[in-house]
Coordinates of C-alpha atoms and ligand atoms in Angstrom, one line a residue:
X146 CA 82.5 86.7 73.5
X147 CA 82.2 89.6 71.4
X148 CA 84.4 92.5 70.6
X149 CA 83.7 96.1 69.4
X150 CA 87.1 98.3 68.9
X151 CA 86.1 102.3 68.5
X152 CA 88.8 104.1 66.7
X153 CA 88.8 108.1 65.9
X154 CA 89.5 109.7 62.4
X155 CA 90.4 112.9 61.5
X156 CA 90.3 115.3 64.7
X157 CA 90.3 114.3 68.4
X158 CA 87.3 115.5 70.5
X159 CA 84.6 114.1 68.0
X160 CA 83.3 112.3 71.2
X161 CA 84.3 108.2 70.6
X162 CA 83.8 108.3 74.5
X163 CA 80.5 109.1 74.1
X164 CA 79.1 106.9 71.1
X165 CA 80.6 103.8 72.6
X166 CA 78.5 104.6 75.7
X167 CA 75.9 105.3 74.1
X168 CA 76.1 102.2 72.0
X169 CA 76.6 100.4 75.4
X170 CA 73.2 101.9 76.9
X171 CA 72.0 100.5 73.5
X172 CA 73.2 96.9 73.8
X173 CA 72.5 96.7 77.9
X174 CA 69.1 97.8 76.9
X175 CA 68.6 94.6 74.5
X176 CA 69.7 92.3 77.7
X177 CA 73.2 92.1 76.9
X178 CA 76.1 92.6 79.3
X179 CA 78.2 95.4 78.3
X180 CA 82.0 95.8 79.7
X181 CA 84.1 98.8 78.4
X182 CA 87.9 99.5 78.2
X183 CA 89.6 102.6 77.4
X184 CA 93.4 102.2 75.8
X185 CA 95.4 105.7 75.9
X186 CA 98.5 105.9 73.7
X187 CA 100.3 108.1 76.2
X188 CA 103.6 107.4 78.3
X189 CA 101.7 108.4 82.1
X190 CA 101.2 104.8 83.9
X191 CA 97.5 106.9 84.4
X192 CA 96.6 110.1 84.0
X193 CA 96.9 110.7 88.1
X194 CA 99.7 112.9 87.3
X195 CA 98.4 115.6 85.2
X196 CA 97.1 118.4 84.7
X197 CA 93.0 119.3 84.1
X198 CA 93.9 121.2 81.3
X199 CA 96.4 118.7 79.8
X200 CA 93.8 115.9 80.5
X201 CA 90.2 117.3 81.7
X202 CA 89.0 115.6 84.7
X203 CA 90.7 112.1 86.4
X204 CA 88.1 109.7 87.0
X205 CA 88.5 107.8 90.3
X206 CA 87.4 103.7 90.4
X207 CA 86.0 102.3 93.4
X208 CA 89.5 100.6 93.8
X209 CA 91.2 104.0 93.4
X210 CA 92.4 104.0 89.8
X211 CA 92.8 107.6 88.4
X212 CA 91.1 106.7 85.1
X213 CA 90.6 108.6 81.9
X214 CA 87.0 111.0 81.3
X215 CA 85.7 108.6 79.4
X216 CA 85.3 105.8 81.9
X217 CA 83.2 108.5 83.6
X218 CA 81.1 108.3 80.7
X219 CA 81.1 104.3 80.5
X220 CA 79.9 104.3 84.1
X221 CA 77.2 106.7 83.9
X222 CA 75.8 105.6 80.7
X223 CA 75.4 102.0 81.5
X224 CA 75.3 99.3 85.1
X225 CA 78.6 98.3 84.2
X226 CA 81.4 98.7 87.5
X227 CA 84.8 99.4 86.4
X228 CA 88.4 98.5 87.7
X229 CA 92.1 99.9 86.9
X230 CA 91.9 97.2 84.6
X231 CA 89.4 99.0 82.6
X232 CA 92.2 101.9 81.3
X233 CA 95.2 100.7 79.9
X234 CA 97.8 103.2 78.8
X235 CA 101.1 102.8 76.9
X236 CA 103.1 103.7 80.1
X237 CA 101.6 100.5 81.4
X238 CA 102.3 98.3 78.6
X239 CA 105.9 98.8 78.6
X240 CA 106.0 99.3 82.4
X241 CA 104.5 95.4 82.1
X242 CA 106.8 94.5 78.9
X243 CA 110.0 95.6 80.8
X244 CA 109.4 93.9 83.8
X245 CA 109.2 91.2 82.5
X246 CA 112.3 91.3 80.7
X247 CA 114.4 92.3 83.7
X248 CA 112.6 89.2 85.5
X249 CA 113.7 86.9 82.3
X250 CA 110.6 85.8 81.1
X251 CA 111.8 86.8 77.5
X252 CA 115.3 85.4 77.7
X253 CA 117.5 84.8 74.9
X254 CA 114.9 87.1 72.7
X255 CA 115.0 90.5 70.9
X256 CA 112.5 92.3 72.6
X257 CA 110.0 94.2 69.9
X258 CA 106.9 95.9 69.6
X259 CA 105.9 93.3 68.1
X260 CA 105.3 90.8 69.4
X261 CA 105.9 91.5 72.9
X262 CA 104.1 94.6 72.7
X263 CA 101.3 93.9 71.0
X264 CA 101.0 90.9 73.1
X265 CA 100.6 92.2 76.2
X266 CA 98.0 94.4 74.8
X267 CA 95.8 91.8 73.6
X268 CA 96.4 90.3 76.7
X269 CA 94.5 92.9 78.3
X270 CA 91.5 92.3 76.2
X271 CA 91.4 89.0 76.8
X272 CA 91.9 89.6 80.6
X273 CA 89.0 92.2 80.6
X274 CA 86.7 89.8 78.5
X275 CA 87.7 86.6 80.8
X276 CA 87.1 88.9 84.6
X277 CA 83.8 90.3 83.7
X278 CA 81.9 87.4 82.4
X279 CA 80.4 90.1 79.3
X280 CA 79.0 89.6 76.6
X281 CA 80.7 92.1 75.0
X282 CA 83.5 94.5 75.1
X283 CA 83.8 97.7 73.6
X284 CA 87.1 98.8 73.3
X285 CA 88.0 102.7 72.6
X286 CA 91.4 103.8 71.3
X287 CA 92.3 106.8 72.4
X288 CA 94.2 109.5 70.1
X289 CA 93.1 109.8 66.5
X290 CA 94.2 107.1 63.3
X291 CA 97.9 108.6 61.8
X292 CA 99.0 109.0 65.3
X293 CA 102.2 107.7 65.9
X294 CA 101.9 106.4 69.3
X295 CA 98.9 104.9 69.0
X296 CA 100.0 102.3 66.1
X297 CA 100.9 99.8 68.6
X298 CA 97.3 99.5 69.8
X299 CA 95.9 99.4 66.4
X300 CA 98.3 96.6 65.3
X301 CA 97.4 94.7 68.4
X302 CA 93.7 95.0 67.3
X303 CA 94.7 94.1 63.4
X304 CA 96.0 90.8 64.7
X305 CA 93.3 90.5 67.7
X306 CA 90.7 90.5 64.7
X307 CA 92.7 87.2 62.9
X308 CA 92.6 85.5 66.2
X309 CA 89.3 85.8 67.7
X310 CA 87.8 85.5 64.0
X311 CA 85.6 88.7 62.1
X312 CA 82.4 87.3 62.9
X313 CA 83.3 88.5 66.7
X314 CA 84.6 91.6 66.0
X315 CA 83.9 94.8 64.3
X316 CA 85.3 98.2 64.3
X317 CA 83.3 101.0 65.1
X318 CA 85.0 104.1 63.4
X319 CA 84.0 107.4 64.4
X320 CA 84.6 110.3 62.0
X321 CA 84.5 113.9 60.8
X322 CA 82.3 114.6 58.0
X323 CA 82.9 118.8 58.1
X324 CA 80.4 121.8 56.1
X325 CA 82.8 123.7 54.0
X326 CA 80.6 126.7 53.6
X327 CA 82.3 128.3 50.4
X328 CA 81.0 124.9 48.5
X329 CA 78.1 124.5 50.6
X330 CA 78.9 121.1 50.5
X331 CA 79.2 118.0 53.3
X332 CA 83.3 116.5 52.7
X333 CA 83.6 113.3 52.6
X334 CA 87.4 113.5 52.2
X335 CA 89.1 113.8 55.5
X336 CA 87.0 110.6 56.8
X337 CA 88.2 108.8 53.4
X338 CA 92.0 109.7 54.2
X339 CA 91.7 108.2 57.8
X340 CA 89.7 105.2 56.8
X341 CA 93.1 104.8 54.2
X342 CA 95.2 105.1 57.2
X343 CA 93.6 102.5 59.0
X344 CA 93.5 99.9 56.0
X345 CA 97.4 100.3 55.8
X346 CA 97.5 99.0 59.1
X347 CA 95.2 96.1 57.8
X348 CA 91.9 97.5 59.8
X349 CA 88.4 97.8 57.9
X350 CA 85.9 99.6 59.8
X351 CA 82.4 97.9 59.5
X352 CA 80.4 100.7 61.0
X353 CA 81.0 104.8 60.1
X354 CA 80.2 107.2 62.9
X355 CA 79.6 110.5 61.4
X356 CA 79.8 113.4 63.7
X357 CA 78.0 116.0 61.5
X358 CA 76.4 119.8 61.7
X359 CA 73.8 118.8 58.6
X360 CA 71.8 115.7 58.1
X361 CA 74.2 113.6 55.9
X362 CA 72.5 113.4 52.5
X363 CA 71.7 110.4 50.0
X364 CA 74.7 111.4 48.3
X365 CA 77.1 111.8 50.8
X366 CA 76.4 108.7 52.4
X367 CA 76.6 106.9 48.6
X368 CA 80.2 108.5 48.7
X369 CA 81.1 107.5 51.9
X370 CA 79.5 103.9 51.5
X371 CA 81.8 103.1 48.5
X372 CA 85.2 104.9 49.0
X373 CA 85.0 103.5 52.6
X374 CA 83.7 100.2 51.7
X375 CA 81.0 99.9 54.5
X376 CA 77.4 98.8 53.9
X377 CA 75.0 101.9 53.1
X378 CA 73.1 101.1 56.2
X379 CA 76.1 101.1 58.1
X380 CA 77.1 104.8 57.6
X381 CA 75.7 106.2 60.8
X382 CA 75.0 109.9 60.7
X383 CA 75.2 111.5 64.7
X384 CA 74.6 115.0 64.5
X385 CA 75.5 117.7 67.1
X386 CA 73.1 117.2 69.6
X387 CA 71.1 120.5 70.8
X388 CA 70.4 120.0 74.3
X389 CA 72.0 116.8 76.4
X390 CA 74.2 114.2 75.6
X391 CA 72.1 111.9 77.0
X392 CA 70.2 112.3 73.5
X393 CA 72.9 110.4 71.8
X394 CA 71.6 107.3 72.4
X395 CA 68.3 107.6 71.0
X396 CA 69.8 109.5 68.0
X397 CA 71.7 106.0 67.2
X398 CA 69.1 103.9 67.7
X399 CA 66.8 106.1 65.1
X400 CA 69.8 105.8 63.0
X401 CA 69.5 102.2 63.4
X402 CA 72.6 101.4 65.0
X403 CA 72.5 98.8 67.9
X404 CA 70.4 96.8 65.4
X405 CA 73.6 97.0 62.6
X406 CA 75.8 95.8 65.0
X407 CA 73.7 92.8 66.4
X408 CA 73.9 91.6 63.4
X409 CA 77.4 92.3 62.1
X410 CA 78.2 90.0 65.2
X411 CA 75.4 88.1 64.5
X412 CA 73.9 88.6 67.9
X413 CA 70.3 87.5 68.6
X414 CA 68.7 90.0 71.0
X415 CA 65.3 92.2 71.4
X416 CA 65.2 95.7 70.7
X417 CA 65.7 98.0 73.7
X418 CA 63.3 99.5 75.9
X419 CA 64.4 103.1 76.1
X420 CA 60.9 104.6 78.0
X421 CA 62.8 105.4 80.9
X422 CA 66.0 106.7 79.2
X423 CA 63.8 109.2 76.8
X424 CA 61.5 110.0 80.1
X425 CA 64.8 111.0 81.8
X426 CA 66.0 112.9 78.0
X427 CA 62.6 115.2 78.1
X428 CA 63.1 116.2 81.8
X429 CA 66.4 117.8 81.0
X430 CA 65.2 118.9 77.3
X431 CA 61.9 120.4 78.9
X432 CA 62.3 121.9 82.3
X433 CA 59.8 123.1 84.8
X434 CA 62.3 125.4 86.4
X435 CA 65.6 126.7 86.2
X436 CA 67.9 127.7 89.2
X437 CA 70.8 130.0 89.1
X438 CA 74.1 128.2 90.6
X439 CA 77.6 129.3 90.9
X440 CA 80.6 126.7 90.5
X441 CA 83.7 128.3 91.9
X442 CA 86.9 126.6 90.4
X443 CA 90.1 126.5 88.4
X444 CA 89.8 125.4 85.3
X445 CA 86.2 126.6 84.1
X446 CA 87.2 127.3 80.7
X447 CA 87.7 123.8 80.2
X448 CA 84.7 122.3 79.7
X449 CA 85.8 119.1 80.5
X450 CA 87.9 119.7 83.9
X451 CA 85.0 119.3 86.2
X452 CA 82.9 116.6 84.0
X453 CA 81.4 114.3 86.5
X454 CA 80.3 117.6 88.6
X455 CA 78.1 118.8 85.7
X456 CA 76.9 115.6 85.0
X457 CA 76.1 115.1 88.3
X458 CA 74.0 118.9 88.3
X459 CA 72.6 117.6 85.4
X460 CA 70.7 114.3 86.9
X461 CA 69.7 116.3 90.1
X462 CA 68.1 119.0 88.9
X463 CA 66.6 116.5 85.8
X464 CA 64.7 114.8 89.2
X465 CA 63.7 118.1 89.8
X466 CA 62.2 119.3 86.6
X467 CA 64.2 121.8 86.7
X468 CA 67.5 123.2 84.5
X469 CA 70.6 124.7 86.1
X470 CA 71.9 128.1 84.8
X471 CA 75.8 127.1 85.3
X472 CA 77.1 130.4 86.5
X473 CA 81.1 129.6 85.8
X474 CA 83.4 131.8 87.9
X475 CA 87.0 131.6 88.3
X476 CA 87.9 131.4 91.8
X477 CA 90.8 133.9 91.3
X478 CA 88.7 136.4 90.6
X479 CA 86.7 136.8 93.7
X480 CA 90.2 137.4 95.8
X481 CA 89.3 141.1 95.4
X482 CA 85.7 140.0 97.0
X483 CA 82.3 138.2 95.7
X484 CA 79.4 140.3 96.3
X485 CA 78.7 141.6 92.7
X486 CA 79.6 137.6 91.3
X487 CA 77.4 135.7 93.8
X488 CA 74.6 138.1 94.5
X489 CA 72.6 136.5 91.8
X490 CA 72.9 132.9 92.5
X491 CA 70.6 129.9 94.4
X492 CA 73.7 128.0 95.4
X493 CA 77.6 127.7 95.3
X494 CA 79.3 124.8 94.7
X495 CA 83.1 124.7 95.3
X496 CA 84.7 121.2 93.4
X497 CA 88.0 119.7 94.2
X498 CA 91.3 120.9 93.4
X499 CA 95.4 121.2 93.9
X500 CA 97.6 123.8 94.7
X501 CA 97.4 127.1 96.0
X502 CA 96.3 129.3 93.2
X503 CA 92.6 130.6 93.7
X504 CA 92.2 129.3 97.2
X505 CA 91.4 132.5 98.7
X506 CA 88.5 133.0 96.2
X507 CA 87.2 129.8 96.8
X508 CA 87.6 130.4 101.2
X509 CA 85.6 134.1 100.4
X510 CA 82.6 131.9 98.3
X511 CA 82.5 129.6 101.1
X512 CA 81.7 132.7 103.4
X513 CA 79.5 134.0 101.8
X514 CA 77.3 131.3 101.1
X515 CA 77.5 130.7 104.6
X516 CA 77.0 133.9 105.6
X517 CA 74.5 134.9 103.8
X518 CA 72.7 131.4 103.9
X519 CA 73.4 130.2 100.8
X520 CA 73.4 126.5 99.8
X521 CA 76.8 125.3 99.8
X522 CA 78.2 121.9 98.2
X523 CA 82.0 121.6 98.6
X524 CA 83.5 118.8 97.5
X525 CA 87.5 118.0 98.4
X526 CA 89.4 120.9 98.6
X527 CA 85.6 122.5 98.7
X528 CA 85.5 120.5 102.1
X529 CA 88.5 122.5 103.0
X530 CA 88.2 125.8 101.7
X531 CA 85.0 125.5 103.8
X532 CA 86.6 124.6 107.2
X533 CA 89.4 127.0 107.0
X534 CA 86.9 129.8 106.2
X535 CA 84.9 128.8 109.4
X536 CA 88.4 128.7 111.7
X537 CA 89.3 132.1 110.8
X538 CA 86.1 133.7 110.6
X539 CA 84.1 132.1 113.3
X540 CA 86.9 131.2 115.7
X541 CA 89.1 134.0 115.3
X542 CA 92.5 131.8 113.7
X543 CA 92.7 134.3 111.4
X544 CA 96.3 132.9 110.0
X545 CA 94.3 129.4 110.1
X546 CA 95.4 127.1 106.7
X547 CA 96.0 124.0 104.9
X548 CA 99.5 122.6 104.8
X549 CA 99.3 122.5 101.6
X550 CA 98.7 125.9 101.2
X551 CA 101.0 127.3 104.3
X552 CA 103.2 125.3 105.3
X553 CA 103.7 127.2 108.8
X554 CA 100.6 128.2 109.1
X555 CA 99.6 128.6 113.4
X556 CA 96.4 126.9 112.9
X557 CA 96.8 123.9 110.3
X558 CA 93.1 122.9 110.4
X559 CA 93.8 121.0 107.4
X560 CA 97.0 119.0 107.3
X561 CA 98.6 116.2 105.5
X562 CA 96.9 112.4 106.1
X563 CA 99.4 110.5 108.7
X564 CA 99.6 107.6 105.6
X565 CA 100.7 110.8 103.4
X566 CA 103.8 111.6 105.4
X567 CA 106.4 109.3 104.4
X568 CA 105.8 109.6 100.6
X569 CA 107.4 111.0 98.0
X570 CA 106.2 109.4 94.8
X571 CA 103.5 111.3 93.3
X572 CA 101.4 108.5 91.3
X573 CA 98.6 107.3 92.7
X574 CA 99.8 107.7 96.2
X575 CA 97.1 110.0 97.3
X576 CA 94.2 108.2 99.4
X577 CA 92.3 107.0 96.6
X578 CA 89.1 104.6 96.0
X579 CA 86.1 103.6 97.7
X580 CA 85.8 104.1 101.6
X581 CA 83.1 103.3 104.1
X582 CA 81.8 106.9 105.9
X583 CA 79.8 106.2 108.9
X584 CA 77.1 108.8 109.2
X585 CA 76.0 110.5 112.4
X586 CA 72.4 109.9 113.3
X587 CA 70.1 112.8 113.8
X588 CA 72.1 114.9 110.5
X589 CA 71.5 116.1 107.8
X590 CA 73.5 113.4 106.1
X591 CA 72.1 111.2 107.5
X592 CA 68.1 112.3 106.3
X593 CA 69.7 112.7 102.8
X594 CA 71.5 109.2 102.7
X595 CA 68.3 107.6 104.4
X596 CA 71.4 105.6 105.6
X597 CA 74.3 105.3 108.6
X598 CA 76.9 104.4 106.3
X599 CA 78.0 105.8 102.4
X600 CA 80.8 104.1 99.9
X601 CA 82.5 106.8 98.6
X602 CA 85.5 107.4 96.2
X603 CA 88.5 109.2 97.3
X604 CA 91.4 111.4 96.0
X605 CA 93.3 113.5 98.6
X606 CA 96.4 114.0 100.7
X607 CA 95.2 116.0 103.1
X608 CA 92.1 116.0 105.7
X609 CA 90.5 117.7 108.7
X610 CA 93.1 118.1 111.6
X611 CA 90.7 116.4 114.3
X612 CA 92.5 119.0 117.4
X613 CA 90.2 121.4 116.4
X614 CA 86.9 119.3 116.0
X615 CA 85.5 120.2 119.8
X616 CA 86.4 124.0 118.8
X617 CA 84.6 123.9 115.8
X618 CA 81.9 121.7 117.5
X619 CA 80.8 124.4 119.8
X620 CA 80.4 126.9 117.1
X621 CA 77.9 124.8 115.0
X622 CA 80.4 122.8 112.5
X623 CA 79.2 119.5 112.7
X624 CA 81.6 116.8 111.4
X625 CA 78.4 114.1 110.4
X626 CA 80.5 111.4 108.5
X627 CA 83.8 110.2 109.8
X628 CA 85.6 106.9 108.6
X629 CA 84.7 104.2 110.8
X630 CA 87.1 103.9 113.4
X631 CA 86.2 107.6 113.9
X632 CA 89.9 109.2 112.6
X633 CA 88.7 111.0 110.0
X634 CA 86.8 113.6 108.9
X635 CA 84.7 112.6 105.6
X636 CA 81.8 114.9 105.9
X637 CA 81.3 118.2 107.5
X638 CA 77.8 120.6 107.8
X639 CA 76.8 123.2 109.5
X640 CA 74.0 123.8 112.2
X641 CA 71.3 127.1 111.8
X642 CA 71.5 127.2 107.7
X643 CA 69.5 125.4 105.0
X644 CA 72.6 123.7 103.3
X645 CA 75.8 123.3 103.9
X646 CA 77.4 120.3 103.3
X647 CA 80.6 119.5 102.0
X648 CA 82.9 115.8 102.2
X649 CA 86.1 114.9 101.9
X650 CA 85.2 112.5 99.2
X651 CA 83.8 112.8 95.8
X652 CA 80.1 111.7 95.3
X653 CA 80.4 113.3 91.9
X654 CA 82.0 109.8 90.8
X655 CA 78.9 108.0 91.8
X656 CA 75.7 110.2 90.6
X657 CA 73.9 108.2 87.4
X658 CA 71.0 109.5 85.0
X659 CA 68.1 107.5 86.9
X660 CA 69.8 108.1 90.1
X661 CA 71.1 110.8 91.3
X662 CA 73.7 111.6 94.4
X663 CA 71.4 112.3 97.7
X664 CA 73.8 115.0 98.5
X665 CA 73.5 116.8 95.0
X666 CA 69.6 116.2 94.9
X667 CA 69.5 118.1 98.1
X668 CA 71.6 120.1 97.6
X669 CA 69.4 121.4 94.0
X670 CA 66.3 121.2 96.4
X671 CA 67.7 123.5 98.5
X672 CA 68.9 125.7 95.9
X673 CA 65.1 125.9 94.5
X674 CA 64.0 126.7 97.8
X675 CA 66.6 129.3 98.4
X676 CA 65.5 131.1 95.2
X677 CA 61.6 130.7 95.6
Ligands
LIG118 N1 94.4 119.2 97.5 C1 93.6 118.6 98.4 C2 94.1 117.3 99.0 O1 95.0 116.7 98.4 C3 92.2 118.3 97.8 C4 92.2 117.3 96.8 C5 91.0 117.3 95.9 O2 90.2 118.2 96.0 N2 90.8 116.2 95.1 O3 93.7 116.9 100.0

């Protein structure tokens, strides 16, 4: 078994989430079997209970796990299927270490970060390597070197290193290497400061990632070689990418990467095959077409808040030859009305969300696009924005509501899940994971899934209040995917317009470069038809 650790110097949001997946598309591509984890230095058991803009987006596993972005990015850029034992955080580590205290497994001992700690971290990695049956694991660190929560991580991996012996492990270090424009000059500085950080702690990177705005010169990379003490070859230049980050990949292959660390680990493998992966690259980098589509949300400043939705534009339209012109609006801003914000778009797309700010917004999108014949995609809470705009407007409930939303509403068409009622803990208690949905024949679901049944991920407390399914039923909502034993609603559309379609689930968890989601490929079909 091999092990590749990815640290971060300098600043956070140099993208380590990204080159490790990348360098996993890399290594998968050669034939090898790639596994990921993701360690966060925070205190959360999981980042379930906070907030986009604290965190970006929570990824949900197929057994529920609210996961880190990142994993997002693991998934998409590679085969590999990942569990809640793929993301391990501090809050869990000392969750694990105290528990065991309190049970008595340490008795009669001081208990320390090191080595109880420390221990139970590496135990992870060694768990992770054992379950998947990889060849490798890449490990990312979350946080940036010099941070102080994160040294318990990195002294796990200093003495992870000693145990499973250097010719298995490297460290993959990815760095700032920032234009100062006064000097007109590359610095090599700040990434020479955290690669001293990290050799206090008894780490030596083998392998320099340098995020970069200009091609790293002879001379920079001479500095950076020798203060650093990596091989020339092994300082790695990745420059901002213009277009997708699906390039990334390919720009660390040219840069010779995945063959450097096949043979820091002395791994005997072919090179990849990336014709596919570069086909899929020039359909996004040279479109055919462009549509106009409106995502109506919450947190669309952050670019990260809604990740897997984008990503998830991105491969439909790619299978489309066509580019999506993201129209961002914030839903609060269409409480006053939409006209003038959504006259101009091919499609609305309503993601998931929490709490009552912006609701309204979202429930006067959802009319208009259905109105007006609009495609529609709601996912989650775009599932229920949609229904409650449909009970008030098409069956006269005008005060109808989610309890989340109004608690006394007359008309909860959305209401908590019977398993929800009894808890008050908020982590990961929501319905989470995979689920089966059985599909309706004779749908439009069902065309698009070419199937009668779809595994799903989850993340909700609430769902469709079933009393008012024959109402709603006679007026042309059609609920085409419930859960099997019929209970719940999982996937609503509506009869007499192109598209609309929204679930209860998230199929933006699911939707991969070569593959996209059926309901998002329709859903950009629709979109180009809509326009045309
Ligand atoms: N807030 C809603 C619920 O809990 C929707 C959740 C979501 O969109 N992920 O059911």
């Amino acid at each position: 078994m091999k092990y590749i650790f990815v640290t971060g110097g300098v600043v956070s949001s140099l993208g380590k989430g990204l080159a490790a997946a990348s360098l996993g598309t890399l290594l998968e591509l050669r034939g090898l079997r790639v596994i990921f984890q993701k360690f966060d230095p925070y205190l959360n058991v999981d980042p379930g209970t906070m907030n986009p803009f604290q965190h970006g987006e929570v990824y949900v596993l197929n057994d529920g796990a609210e996961t880190d972005l990142d994993l997002g990015h693991y998934e998409r850029f590679t085969n590999c299927v990942l569990s809640r034992h793929n993301n391990l955080t501090s809050g869990q580590v000392y969750e694990s270490v105290i528990l065991k205290e309190r049970r008595g497994d340490y008795l009669g001992k001081t208990v320390q970060v090191i080595p109880h700690v420390t221990d139970q971290i590496k135990a992870r990695i060694r768990e992770v390597a054992d379950e998947s049956k990889a060849d490798l694991v890449i490990t990312e660190i979350g946080g940036t070197t010099g941070d102080i929560e994160g040294l318990p991580f990195l002294e796990a991996i200093r003495q992870f290193i000693l145990e499973a012996g250097p010719e298995n492990v490297i460290n993959m270090h990815v760095t700032l290497v920032p234009f100062i424009k006064a000097a007109g000059e590359l610095k090599t500085k700040p990434t020479q400061q955290s690669i001293a950080k990290l050799r206090e702690i008894g780490i030596q990177p083998q392998v320099l990632i340098c995020r970069t705005e200009l091609p790293l010169d002879a001379e920079t990379r001479q500095k950076l070689s020798m203060f650093c003490s990596v091989s020339p070859k092994a300082v790695i230049e990745a420059r901002d990418v213009r277009d997708t980050i699906y390039e990334v990949p390919l720009m660390l292959h040219e840069e010779g990467l995945d063959q450097l660390v096949c043979d820091l680990l002395h791994l005997d493998c072919p090179t990849p095959d990336l014709t596919q992966w570069r086909k899929f690259v020039d359909r996004i980098v040279n479109p055919k077409k462009q549509v106009k589509i409106a995502v109506v949300g919450k947190y669309i400043d952050l670019q990260d808040a809604y990740k897997s939705i984008y990503e998830s534009l991105t491969h439909a339209a790619a299978s489309q030859d066509c580019r999506i012109d993201l129209k961002l609006i914030d839903a609060e801003a269409l409480e006053g009305g939409v006209d003038g914000q959504l006259k101009d778009v091919a499609g609305v797309l309503i993601p998931g969300g929490f709490g009552e700010r912006g609701v309204e917004g979202k429930i006067k999108a959802a009319r208009f696009a259905r109105v007006n014949k609009v495609p529609y995609l709601g996912l989650c809470l775009g599932m229920q924005v949609a229904t409650i705009e449909f009970a008030r407007d098409v069956l006269g409930l005008e005060q109808a509501n989610s309890t989340e939303f109004d608690k006394s509403t007359p008309d909860p068409v959305i209401s908590l899940l019977e398993e929800q009622r009894g808890v008050t803990n908020k982590g990961a208690s929501m319905r989470l994971g995979t689920w089966p949905t059985k599909i309706a024949p004779g749908t439009k679901a069902e065309s698009l899934y070419g199937s009668n049944e779809a595994l799903e991920r989850h993340r909700h407390r609430y769902e469709f209040n079933m009393k008012y399914r024959d109402q709603m039923k006679e007026k042309g909502f059609t609920i085409s995917g419930t859960s099997p034993d019929g209970a719940l609603a999982e996937l609503i559309e509506l009869k007499d317009h192109p598209y609309f379609l929204a679930c209860q689930y998230h199929p933006e968890f699911q939707s991969r470069p070569n593959k996209p989601h059926p309901l998002f490929k329709g859903f950009v079909q629709a979109c180009l038809a809509h326009q045309s």
